[in-house]
């Protein structure tokens, strides 16, 4: 059998709704590694919110964070880190356009340094967990480095307008995605960022051909990844747009969709 690279998204894909990995998914991925395949994580999460799952899976591969804006290797200091940040002027322009009237709050991350436009009350506190530093206040003053990610928690009345503005005014510099949960959260990333680009780097590093990559996802930020790989697998709970791009559709994140697919594809019982 060919040696595969198996790339898994975290939220809504590998993780159950309570943010845990099921025993069956864990066994399936361990069995895949024991059979000689490579397993990696490709997530929109920052490094600090991914490492616990990386360690739980016992991985030794590079890690794709921030939807490909950061590609690094937690266990290899010699691995060439890739960072694709948003241009600082573009970030400032976007912040100025939405800061007061169109957003409940803005969260900016420079790798694991976090900045809030307004103080992070309970709703936003998870973004600050395990951060190297947390700064609140006027982002136009405090933000002096190119950000890895910019999150706009838009008001219900302005979410469509904000996304339209981003597409119309800043399309050459950034792309944006809307999350299903939490509602009305818009993620802004550098234009040259995607999980697909991250997988391209990692597969080259591991010497695995694109056609031998299996990737699992559920959301808008998985579109390029599932379209790029040899076998793109949408979860049963995935958005319809992703299911249309995917080669296969498996069971949901609550029904061990990853394990079910790998057991059949790789021919083992986890």
Tab-separated table of C-alpha atoms in Angstrom:
chain	number	residue	atom	x	y	z
A	1	UNK	CA	0.000	0.000	0.000
A	2	UNK	CA	1.144	3.573	-0.720
A	3	UNK	CA	2.345	5.727	2.171
A	4	UNK	CA	-0.315	8.356	2.881
A	5	UNK	CA	-0.253	11.726	4.591
A	6	UNK	CA	-3.449	12.051	6.622
A	7	UNK	CA	-4.339	15.668	7.465
A	8	UNK	CA	-7.061	16.357	10.020
A	9	UNK	CA	-8.810	19.581	10.901
A	10	UNK	CA	-9.641	19.897	14.595
A	11	UNK	CA	-12.936	21.632	15.449
A	12	UNK	CA	-15.950	19.934	13.933
A	13	UNK	CA	-13.746	17.238	12.379
A	14	UNK	CA	-11.391	15.316	14.665
A	15	UNK	CA	-12.834	16.857	17.821
A	16	UNK	CA	-16.232	16.017	19.205
A	17	UNK	CA	-18.438	18.912	20.247
A	18	UNK	CA	-16.959	18.747	23.759
A	19	UNK	CA	-13.480	19.312	22.210
A	20	UNK	CA	-12.225	15.782	22.928
A	21	UNK	CA	-10.902	13.086	20.599
A	22	UNK	CA	-12.963	9.902	20.658
A	23	UNK	CA	-11.221	6.653	21.528
A	24	UNK	CA	-12.088	5.188	18.136
A	25	UNK	CA	-10.617	8.152	16.221
A	26	UNK	CA	-7.542	8.036	18.428
A	27	UNK	CA	-7.042	4.308	17.782
A	28	UNK	CA	-7.570	4.730	14.040
A	29	UNK	CA	-4.947	7.450	13.721
A	30	UNK	CA	-2.502	5.493	15.878
A	31	UNK	CA	-3.080	2.420	13.728
A	32	UNK	CA	-2.455	4.475	10.602
A	33	UNK	CA	0.874	5.681	12.008
A	34	UNK	CA	1.853	2.153	13.023
A	35	UNK	CA	1.138	1.052	9.446
A	36	UNK	CA	3.684	3.592	8.175
A	37	UNK	CA	1.422	6.492	7.252
A	38	UNK	CA	1.968	10.077	8.410
A	39	UNK	CA	-0.648	11.996	10.413
A	40	UNK	CA	-0.733	15.768	10.821
A	41	UNK	CA	-3.018	18.542	12.054
A	42	UNK	CA	-4.152	21.389	9.785
A	43	UNK	CA	-6.254	23.845	11.762
A	44	UNK	CA	-7.359	27.442	11.994
A	45	UNK	CA	-6.409	27.369	15.666
A	46	UNK	CA	-3.214	28.990	16.919
A	47	UNK	CA	-0.275	26.887	18.030
A	48	UNK	CA	-1.086	27.277	21.724
A	49	UNK	CA	-4.551	25.740	21.271
A	50	UNK	CA	-3.347	22.829	19.138
A	51	UNK	CA	-0.350	21.380	20.927
A	52	UNK	CA	-2.372	19.375	23.454
A	53	UNK	CA	-3.969	17.415	20.616
A	54	UNK	CA	-0.649	17.104	18.787
A	55	UNK	CA	0.820	15.523	21.919
A	56	UNK	CA	-2.229	13.334	22.562
A	57	UNK	CA	-1.912	11.892	19.050
A	58	UNK	CA	1.833	11.371	19.541
A	59	UNK	CA	2.649	13.235	16.330
A	60	UNK	CA	6.115	13.909	14.931
A	61	UNK	CA	5.045	15.895	11.859
A	62	UNK	CA	4.954	19.640	11.112
A	63	UNK	CA	1.876	21.529	12.310
A	64	UNK	CA	-0.294	23.864	10.203
A	65	UNK	CA	-1.884	26.634	12.283
A	66	UNK	CA	-3.943	29.723	11.453
A	67	UNK	CA	-5.205	28.046	8.244
A	68	UNK	CA	-1.678	27.896	6.833
A	69	UNK	CA	-0.484	31.316	7.972
A	70	UNK	CA	1.922	29.505	10.318
A	71	UNK	CA	3.630	26.216	9.428
A	72	UNK	CA	6.181	24.909	11.937
A	73	UNK	CA	7.477	21.760	13.594
A	74	UNK	CA	6.954	21.461	17.352
A	75	UNK	CA	9.695	18.816	17.655
A	76	UNK	CA	12.266	20.000	15.109
A	77	UNK	CA	13.945	23.346	15.770
A	78	UNK	CA	15.704	23.091	12.406
A	79	UNK	CA	12.461	23.009	10.418
A	80	UNK	CA	12.073	26.193	8.353
A	81	UNK	CA	9.087	28.029	9.833
A	82	UNK	CA	6.690	29.691	7.396
A	83	UNK	CA	4.769	32.763	8.566
A	84	UNK	CA	2.320	34.497	6.209
A	85	UNK	CA	1.074	37.591	8.066
A	86	UNK	CA	-1.353	40.336	7.038
A	87	UNK	CA	0.390	43.576	5.960
A	88	UNK	CA	0.332	45.955	8.932
A	89	UNK	CA	-1.150	48.885	6.983
A	90	UNK	CA	-3.960	46.675	5.683
A	91	UNK	CA	-4.682	45.464	9.219
A	92	UNK	CA	-4.801	49.049	10.508
A	93	UNK	CA	-7.096	50.117	7.676
A	94	UNK	CA	-9.518	47.258	8.381
A	95	UNK	CA	-9.485	47.943	12.120
A	96	UNK	CA	-10.202	51.627	11.540
A	97	UNK	CA	-13.119	50.807	9.250
A	98	UNK	CA	-14.927	48.479	11.683
A	99	UNK	CA	-13.644	49.300	15.186
A	100	UNK	CA	-16.468	51.325	16.701
A	101	UNK	CA	-19.758	50.888	14.876
A	102	UNK	CA	-19.607	47.529	13.097
A	103	UNK	CA	-17.957	45.156	15.580
A	104	UNK	CA	-18.525	43.983	19.131
A	105	UNK	CA	-14.801	43.371	19.406
A	106	UNK	CA	-11.682	42.711	17.337
A	107	UNK	CA	-9.130	40.054	18.252
A	108	UNK	CA	-5.708	40.203	16.612
A	109	UNK	CA	-3.054	37.510	16.953
A	110	UNK	CA	0.645	37.869	16.170
A	111	UNK	CA	1.510	34.167	16.452
A	112	UNK	CA	0.739	33.638	20.180
A	113	UNK	CA	0.597	37.297	21.227
A	114	UNK	CA	-3.036	38.453	21.465
A	115	UNK	CA	-4.514	41.951	21.147
A	116	UNK	CA	-8.108	42.994	21.895
A	117	UNK	CA	-9.775	46.217	20.797
A	118	UNK	CA	-11.974	46.009	23.900
A	119	UNK	CA	-11.296	44.209	27.178
A	120	UNK	CA	-11.789	40.436	26.766
A	121	UNK	CA	-14.815	39.630	28.882
A	122	UNK	CA	-16.020	36.057	29.371
A	123	UNK	CA	-17.033	35.462	25.731
A	124	UNK	CA	-13.538	36.299	24.464
A	125	UNK	CA	-11.462	34.894	27.325
A	126	UNK	CA	-10.645	31.583	25.539
A	127	UNK	CA	-8.655	33.530	22.938
A	128	UNK	CA	-6.338	34.743	25.687
A	129	UNK	CA	-5.658	31.315	27.196
A	130	UNK	CA	-1.986	30.272	27.012
A	131	UNK	CA	-1.079	33.469	25.150
A	132	UNK	CA	2.490	34.760	25.437
A	133	UNK	CA	1.055	38.221	26.067
A	134	UNK	CA	-2.367	39.888	26.125
A	135	UNK	CA	-2.910	43.569	25.291
A	136	UNK	CA	-6.203	45.487	25.331
A	137	UNK	CA	-6.991	48.913	23.957
A	138	UNK	CA	-6.634	50.950	20.788
A	139	UNK	CA	-5.255	48.514	18.233
A	140	UNK	CA	-4.072	51.315	15.981
A	141	UNK	CA	-1.682	52.253	18.775
A	142	UNK	CA	-0.774	48.876	20.242
A	143	UNK	CA	-0.489	46.754	17.110
A	144	UNK	CA	2.934	47.415	15.616
A	145	UNK	CA	3.707	44.001	14.085
A	146	UNK	CA	2.144	42.289	11.094
A	147	UNK	CA	-0.685	40.090	12.443
A	148	UNK	CA	-1.030	36.403	11.735
A	149	UNK	CA	-4.812	36.549	12.081
A	150	UNK	CA	-7.499	39.176	12.599
A	151	UNK	CA	-10.920	38.219	13.984
A	152	UNK	CA	-13.831	40.614	13.671
A	153	UNK	CA	-16.849	39.821	15.830
A	154	UNK	CA	-19.277	41.773	13.670
A	155	UNK	CA	-22.689	42.968	14.739
A	156	UNK	CA	-25.587	41.036	13.236
A	157	UNK	CA	-26.630	44.031	11.124
A	158	UNK	CA	-23.145	44.608	9.718
A	159	UNK	CA	-21.650	41.159	9.101
A	160	UNK	CA	-22.600	41.055	5.409
A	161	UNK	CA	-21.456	44.644	4.880
A	162	UNK	CA	-18.108	44.003	6.567
A	163	UNK	CA	-17.442	40.940	4.417
A	164	UNK	CA	-18.447	42.866	1.301
A	165	UNK	CA	-16.063	45.683	2.208
A	166	UNK	CA	-13.238	43.241	2.776
A	167	UNK	CA	-13.875	41.689	-0.629
A	168	UNK	CA	-14.249	45.014	-2.432
A	169	UNK	CA	-11.490	47.082	-0.829
A	170	UNK	CA	-8.893	44.617	0.474
A	171	UNK	CA	-9.249	41.619	-1.837
A	172	UNK	CA	-5.684	41.972	-3.137
A	173	UNK	CA	-4.216	41.701	0.355
A	174	UNK	CA	-6.542	39.490	2.419
A	175	UNK	CA	-9.254	36.868	2.261
A	176	UNK	CA	-12.000	36.360	4.825
A	177	UNK	CA	-14.070	33.495	6.165
A	178	UNK	CA	-17.176	33.485	8.329
A	179	UNK	CA	-17.521	31.019	11.189
A	180	UNK	CA	-20.764	29.215	12.015
A	181	UNK	CA	-19.815	29.272	15.689
A	182	UNK	CA	-19.443	31.731	17.289
A	183	UNK	CA	-21.985	33.476	15.117
A	184	UNK	CA	-20.939	36.507	13.060
A	185	UNK	CA	-17.206	35.960	13.621
A	186	UNK	CA	-15.212	36.933	10.523
A	187	UNK	CA	-11.663	35.666	10.195
A	188	UNK	CA	-9.260	37.712	8.093
A	189	UNK	CA	-6.019	36.220	6.767
A	190	UNK	CA	-3.293	37.110	4.323
A	191	UNK	CA	-4.322	36.555	0.706
A	192	UNK	CA	-1.542	33.990	0.172
A	193	UNK	CA	-2.750	31.768	3.014
A	194	UNK	CA	-4.559	28.436	2.965
A	195	UNK	CA	-4.348	25.007	4.513
A	196	UNK	CA	-3.598	23.732	1.006
A	197	UNK	CA	-0.365	25.744	0.909
A	198	UNK	CA	0.549	24.368	4.325
A	199	UNK	CA	-0.059	20.797	3.179
A	200	UNK	CA	1.997	21.419	0.055
A	201	UNK	CA	4.974	22.398	2.223
A	202	UNK	CA	4.573	19.488	4.610
A	203	UNK	CA	4.066	16.866	1.908
A	204	UNK	CA	7.218	18.078	0.171
A	205	UNK	CA	9.111	17.843	3.470
A	206	UNK	CA	7.830	14.275	3.976
A	207	UNK	CA	8.305	13.329	0.314
A	208	UNK	CA	4.666	12.308	-0.141
A	209	UNK	CA	2.923	13.016	-3.432
A	210	UNK	CA	-0.180	15.202	-3.452
A	211	UNK	CA	-2.306	12.307	-4.725
A	212	UNK	CA	-1.430	10.384	-1.554
A	213	UNK	CA	-2.793	13.030	0.816
A	214	UNK	CA	-6.088	12.344	2.608
A	215	UNK	CA	-7.612	15.415	4.262
A	216	UNK	CA	-10.659	15.756	6.513
A	217	UNK	CA	-12.606	18.984	7.127
A	218	UNK	CA	-15.979	20.556	7.806
A	219	UNK	CA	-15.848	24.316	7.284
A	220	UNK	CA	-15.270	27.093	4.757
A	221	UNK	CA	-11.581	27.288	5.684
A	222	UNK	CA	-11.134	23.667	4.519
A	223	UNK	CA	-12.253	24.313	0.930
A	224	UNK	CA	-8.823	24.791	-0.645
A	225	UNK	CA	-7.373	21.868	1.302
A	226	UNK	CA	-10.006	19.347	0.237
A	227	UNK	CA	-9.834	20.592	-3.336
A	228	UNK	CA	-6.026	20.301	-3.395
A	229	UNK	CA	-5.461	16.818	-1.983
A	230	UNK	CA	-5.820	13.449	-3.660
A	231	UNK	CA	-8.674	12.428	-1.369
A	232	UNK	CA	-10.709	15.209	0.226
A	233	UNK	CA	-13.180	13.959	2.834
A	234	UNK	CA	-16.005	16.130	4.153
A	235	UNK	CA	-17.540	15.308	7.506
A	236	UNK	CA	-21.239	14.514	7.719
A	237	UNK	CA	-21.686	17.790	9.612
A	238	UNK	CA	-19.768	19.807	7.001
A	239	UNK	CA	-21.218	22.744	5.107
A	240	UNK	CA	-22.789	21.860	1.754
A	241	UNK	CA	-20.162	23.856	-0.147
A	242	UNK	CA	-17.433	21.616	1.228
A	243	UNK	CA	-19.359	18.425	0.504
A	244	UNK	CA	-19.617	19.572	-3.116
A	245	UNK	CA	-15.826	19.961	-3.353
A	246	UNK	CA	-14.951	16.743	-1.492
A	247	UNK	CA	-14.235	13.389	-3.104
A	248	UNK	CA	-15.960	11.569	-0.250
A	249	UNK	CA	-18.348	12.296	2.617
A	250	UNK	CA	-18.006	10.411	5.899
A	251	UNK	CA	-19.968	10.374	9.154
A	252	UNK	CA	-20.050	13.390	11.446
A	253	UNK	CA	-17.492	14.441	14.046
A	254	UNK	CA	-19.824	12.978	16.678
A	255	UNK	CA	-19.967	9.600	14.927
A	256	UNK	CA	-16.250	8.818	14.443
A	257	UNK	CA	-16.260	9.876	10.799
A	258	UNK	CA	-12.464	9.891	10.529
A	259	UNK	CA	-12.094	6.384	11.961
A	260	UNK	CA	-14.883	4.983	9.787
A	261	UNK	CA	-13.254	6.296	6.629
A	262	UNK	CA	-9.708	5.240	7.511
A	263	UNK	CA	-10.764	1.745	8.589
A	264	UNK	CA	-12.284	1.179	5.160
A	265	UNK	CA	-9.685	3.070	3.116
A	266	UNK	CA	-6.602	1.573	4.785
A	267	UNK	CA	-8.112	-1.822	5.486
A	268	UNK	CA	-7.836	-2.138	9.244
A	269	UNK	CA	-10.113	-2.212	12.270
A	270	UNK	CA	-9.253	0.343	14.945
